[in-house]
mmCIF file of N, CA, C and O in Angstrom:
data_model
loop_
_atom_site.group_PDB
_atom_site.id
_atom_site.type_symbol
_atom_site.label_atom_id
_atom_site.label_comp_id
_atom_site.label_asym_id
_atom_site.label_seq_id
_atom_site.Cartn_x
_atom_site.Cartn_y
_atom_site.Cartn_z
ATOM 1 N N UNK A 343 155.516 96.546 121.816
ATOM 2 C CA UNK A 343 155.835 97.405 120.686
ATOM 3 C C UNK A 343 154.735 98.444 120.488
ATOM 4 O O UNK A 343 153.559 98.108 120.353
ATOM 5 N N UNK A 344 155.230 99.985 120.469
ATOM 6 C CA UNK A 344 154.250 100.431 119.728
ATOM 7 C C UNK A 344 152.794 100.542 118.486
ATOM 8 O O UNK A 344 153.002 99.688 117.624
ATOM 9 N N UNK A 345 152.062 100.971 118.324
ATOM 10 C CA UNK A 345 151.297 100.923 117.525
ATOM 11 C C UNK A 345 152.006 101.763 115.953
ATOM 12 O O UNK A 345 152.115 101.384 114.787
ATOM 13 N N UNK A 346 152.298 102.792 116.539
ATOM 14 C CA UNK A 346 152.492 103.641 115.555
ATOM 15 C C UNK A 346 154.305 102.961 114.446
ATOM 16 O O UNK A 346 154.935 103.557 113.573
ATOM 17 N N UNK A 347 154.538 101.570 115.064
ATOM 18 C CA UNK A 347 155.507 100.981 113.870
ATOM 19 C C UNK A 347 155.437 100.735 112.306
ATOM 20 O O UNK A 347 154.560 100.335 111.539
ATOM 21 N N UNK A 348 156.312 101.014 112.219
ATOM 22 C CA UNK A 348 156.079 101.231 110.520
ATOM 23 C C UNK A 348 156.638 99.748 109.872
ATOM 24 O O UNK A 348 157.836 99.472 109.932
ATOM 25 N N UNK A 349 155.509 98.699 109.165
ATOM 26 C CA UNK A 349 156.128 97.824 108.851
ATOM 27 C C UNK A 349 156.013 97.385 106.743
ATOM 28 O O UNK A 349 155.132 97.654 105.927
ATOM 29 N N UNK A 350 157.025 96.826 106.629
ATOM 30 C CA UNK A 350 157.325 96.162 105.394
ATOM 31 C C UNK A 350 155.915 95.666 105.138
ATOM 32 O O UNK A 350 154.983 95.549 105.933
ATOM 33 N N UNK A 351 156.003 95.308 103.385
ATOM 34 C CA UNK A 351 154.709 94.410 102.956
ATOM 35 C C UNK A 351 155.139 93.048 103.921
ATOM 36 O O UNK A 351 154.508 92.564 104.861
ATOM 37 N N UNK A 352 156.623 92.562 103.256
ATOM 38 C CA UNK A 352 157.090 91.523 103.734
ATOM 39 C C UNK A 352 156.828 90.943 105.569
ATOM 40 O O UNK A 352 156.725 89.790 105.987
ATOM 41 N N UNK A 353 156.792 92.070 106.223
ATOM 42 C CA UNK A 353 156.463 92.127 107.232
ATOM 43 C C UNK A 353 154.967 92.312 108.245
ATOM 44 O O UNK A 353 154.644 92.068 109.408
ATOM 45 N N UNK A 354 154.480 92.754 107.307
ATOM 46 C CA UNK A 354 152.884 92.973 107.162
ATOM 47 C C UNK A 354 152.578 91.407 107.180
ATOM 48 O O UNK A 354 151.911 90.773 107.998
ATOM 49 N N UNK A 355 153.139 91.041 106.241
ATOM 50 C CA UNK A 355 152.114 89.152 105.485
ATOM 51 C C UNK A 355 152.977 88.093 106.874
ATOM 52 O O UNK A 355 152.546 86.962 107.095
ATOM 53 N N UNK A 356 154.299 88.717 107.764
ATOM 54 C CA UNK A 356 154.521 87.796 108.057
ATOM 55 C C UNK A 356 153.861 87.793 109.590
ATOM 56 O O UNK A 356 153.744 86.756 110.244
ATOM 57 N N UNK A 357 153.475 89.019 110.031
ATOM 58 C CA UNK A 357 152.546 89.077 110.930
ATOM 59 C C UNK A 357 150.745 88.465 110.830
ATOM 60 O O UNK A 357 150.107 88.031 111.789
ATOM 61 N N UNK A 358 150.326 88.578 109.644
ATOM 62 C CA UNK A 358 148.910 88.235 109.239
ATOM 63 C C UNK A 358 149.134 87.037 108.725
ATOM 64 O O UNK A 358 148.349 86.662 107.854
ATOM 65 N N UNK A 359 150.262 86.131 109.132
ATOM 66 C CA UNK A 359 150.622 84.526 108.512
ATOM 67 C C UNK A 359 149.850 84.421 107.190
ATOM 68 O O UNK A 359 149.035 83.513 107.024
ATOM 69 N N UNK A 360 150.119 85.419 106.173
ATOM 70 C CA UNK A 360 149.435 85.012 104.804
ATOM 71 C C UNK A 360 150.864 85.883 103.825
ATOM 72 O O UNK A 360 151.769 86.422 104.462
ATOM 73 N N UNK A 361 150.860 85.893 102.590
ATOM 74 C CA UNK A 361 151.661 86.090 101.240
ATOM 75 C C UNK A 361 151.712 87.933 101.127
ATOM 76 O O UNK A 361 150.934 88.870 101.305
ATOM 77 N N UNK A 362 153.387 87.685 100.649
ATOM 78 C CA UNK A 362 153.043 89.594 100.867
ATOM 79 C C UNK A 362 151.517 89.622 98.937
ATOM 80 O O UNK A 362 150.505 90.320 98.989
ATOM 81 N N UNK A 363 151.727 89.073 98.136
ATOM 82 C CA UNK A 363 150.867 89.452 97.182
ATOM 83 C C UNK A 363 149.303 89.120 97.674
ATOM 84 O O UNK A 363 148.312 89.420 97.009
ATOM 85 N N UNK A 364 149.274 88.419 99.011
ATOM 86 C CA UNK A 364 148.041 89.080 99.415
ATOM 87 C C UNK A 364 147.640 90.080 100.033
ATOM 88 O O UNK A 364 146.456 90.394 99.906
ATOM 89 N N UNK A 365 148.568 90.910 100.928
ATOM 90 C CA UNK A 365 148.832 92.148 101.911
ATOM 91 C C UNK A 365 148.709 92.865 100.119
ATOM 92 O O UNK A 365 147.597 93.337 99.887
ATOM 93 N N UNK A 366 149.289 92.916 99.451
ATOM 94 C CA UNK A 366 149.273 94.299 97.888
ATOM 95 C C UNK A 366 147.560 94.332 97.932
ATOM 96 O O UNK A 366 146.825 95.270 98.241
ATOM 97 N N UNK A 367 147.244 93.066 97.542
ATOM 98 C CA UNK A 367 145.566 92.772 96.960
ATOM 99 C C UNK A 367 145.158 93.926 98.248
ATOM 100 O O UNK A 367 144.945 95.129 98.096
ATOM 101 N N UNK A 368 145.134 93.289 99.292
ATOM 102 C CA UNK A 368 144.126 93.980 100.706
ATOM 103 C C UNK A 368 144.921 95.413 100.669
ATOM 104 O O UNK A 368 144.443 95.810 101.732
ATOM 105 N N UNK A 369 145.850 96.596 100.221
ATOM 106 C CA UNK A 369 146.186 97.349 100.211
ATOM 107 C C UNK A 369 145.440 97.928 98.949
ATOM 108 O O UNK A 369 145.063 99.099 98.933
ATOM 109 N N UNK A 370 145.264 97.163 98.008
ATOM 110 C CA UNK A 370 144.926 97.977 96.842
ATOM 111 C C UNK A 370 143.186 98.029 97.164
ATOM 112 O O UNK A 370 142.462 98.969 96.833
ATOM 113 N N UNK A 371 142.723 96.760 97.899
ATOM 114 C CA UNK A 371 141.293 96.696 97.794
ATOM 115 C C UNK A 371 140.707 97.689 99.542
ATOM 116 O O UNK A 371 139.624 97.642 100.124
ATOM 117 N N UNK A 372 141.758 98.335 99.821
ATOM 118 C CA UNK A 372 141.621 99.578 100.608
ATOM 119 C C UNK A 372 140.810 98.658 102.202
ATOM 120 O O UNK A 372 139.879 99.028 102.918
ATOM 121 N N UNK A 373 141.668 97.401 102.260
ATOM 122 C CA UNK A 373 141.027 96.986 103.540
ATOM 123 C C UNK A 373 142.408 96.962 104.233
ATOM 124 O O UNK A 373 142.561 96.227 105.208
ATOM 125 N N UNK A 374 143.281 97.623 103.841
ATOM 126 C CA UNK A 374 144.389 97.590 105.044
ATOM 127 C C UNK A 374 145.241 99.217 104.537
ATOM 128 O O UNK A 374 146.002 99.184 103.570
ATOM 129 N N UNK A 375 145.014 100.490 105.264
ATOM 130 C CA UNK A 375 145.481 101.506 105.341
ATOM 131 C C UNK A 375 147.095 101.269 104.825
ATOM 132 O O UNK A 375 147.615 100.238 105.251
ATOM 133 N N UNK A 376 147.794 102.002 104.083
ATOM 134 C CA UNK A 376 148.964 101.996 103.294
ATOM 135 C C UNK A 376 149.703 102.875 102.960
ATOM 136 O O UNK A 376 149.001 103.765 103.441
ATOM 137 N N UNK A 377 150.600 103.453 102.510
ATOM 138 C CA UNK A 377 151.211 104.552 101.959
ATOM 139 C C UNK A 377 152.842 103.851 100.906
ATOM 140 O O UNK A 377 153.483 102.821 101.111
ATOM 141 N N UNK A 378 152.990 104.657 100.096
ATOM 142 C CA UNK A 378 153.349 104.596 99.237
ATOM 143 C C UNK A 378 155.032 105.292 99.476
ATOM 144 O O UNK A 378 155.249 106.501 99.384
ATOM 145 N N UNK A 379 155.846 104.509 99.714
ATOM 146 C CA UNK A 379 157.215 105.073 99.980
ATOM 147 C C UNK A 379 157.936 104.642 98.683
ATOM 148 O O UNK A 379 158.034 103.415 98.654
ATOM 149 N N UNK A 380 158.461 105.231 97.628
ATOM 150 C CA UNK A 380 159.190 105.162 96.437
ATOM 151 C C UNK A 380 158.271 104.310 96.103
ATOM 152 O O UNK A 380 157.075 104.600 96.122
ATOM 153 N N UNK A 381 158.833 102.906 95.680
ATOM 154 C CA UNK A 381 157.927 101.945 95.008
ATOM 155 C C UNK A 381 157.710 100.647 95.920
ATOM 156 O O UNK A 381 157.183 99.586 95.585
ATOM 157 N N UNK A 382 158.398 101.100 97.494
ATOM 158 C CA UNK A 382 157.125 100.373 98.248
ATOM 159 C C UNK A 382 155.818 100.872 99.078
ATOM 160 O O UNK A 382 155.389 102.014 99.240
ATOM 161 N N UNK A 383 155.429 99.865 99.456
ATOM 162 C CA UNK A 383 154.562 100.312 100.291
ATOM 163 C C UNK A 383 154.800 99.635 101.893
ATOM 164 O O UNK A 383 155.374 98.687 102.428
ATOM 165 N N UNK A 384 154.165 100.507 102.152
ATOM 166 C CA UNK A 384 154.929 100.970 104.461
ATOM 167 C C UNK A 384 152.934 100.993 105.227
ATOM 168 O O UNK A 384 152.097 101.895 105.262
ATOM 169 N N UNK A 385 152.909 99.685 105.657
ATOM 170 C CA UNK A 385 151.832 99.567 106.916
ATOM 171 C C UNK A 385 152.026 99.926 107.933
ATOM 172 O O UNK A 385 153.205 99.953 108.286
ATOM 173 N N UNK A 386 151.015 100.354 108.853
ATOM 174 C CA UNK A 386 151.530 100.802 110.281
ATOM 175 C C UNK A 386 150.897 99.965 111.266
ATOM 176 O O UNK A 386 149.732 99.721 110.954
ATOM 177 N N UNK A 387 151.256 99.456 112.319
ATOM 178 C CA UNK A 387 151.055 98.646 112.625
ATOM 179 C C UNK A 387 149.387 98.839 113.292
ATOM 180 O O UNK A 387 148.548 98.000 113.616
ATOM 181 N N UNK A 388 149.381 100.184 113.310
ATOM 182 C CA UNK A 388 148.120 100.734 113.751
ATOM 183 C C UNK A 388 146.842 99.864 112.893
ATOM 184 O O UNK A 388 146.042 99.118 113.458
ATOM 185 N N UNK A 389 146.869 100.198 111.173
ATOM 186 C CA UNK A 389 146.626 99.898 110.627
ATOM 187 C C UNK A 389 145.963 98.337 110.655
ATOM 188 O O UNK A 389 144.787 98.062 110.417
ATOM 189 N N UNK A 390 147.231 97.231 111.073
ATOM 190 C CA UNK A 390 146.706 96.163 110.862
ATOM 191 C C UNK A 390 145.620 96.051 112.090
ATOM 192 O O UNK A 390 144.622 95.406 111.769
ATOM 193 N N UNK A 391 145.622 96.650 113.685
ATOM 194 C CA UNK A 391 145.142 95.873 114.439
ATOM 195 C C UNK A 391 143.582 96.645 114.049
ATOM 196 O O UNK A 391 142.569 96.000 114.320
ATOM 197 N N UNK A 392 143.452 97.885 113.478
ATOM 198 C CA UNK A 392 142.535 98.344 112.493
ATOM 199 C C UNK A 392 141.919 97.650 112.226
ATOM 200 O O UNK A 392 140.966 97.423 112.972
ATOM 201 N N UNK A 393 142.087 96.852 110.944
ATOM 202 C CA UNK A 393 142.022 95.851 109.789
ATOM 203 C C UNK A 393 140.821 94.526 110.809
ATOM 204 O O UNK A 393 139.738 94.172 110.343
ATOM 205 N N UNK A 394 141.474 93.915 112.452
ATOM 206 C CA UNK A 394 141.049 93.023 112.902
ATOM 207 C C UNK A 394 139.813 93.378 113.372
ATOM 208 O O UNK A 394 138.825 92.649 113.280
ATOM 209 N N UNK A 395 139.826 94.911 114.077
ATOM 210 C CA UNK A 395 138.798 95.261 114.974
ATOM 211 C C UNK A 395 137.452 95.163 114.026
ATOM 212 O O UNK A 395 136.352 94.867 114.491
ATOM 213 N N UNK A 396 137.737 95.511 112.350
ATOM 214 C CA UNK A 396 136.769 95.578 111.814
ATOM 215 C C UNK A 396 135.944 94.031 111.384
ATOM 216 O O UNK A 396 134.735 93.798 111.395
ATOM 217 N N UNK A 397 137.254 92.993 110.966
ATOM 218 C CA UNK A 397 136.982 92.010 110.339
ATOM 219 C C UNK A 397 136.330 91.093 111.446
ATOM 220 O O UNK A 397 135.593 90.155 111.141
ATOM 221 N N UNK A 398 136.663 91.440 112.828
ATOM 222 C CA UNK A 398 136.429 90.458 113.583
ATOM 223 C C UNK A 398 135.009 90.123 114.147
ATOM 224 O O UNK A 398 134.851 89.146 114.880
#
């Protein structure tokens, strides 16, 4: 799969095996890149492997 996929919160938490209200927290606390589509929010998949390179 591409990098540049655009995924759900729901889909976000089910890739990072954790709760989408923890993917909101790490979106709001600006450790996982986000954007704001109506009143959700859309990760890219870019984003998460982002997120690892840093945490890891």
């Amino acid at each position: 799969m591409p990098n540049d996929e655009i995924l759900t919160v729901k889909e976000t938490a089910a890739r990072l095996k954790t709760t989408r209200q923890q993917v909101r927290k790490m979106i709001a606390n600006e450790e996982l890149p986000a954007v704001k589509v109506g009143r959700e929010w859309r990760v890219l998949k870019a984003g998460i492997m982002g997120f690892f390179e840093v945490n890891l």
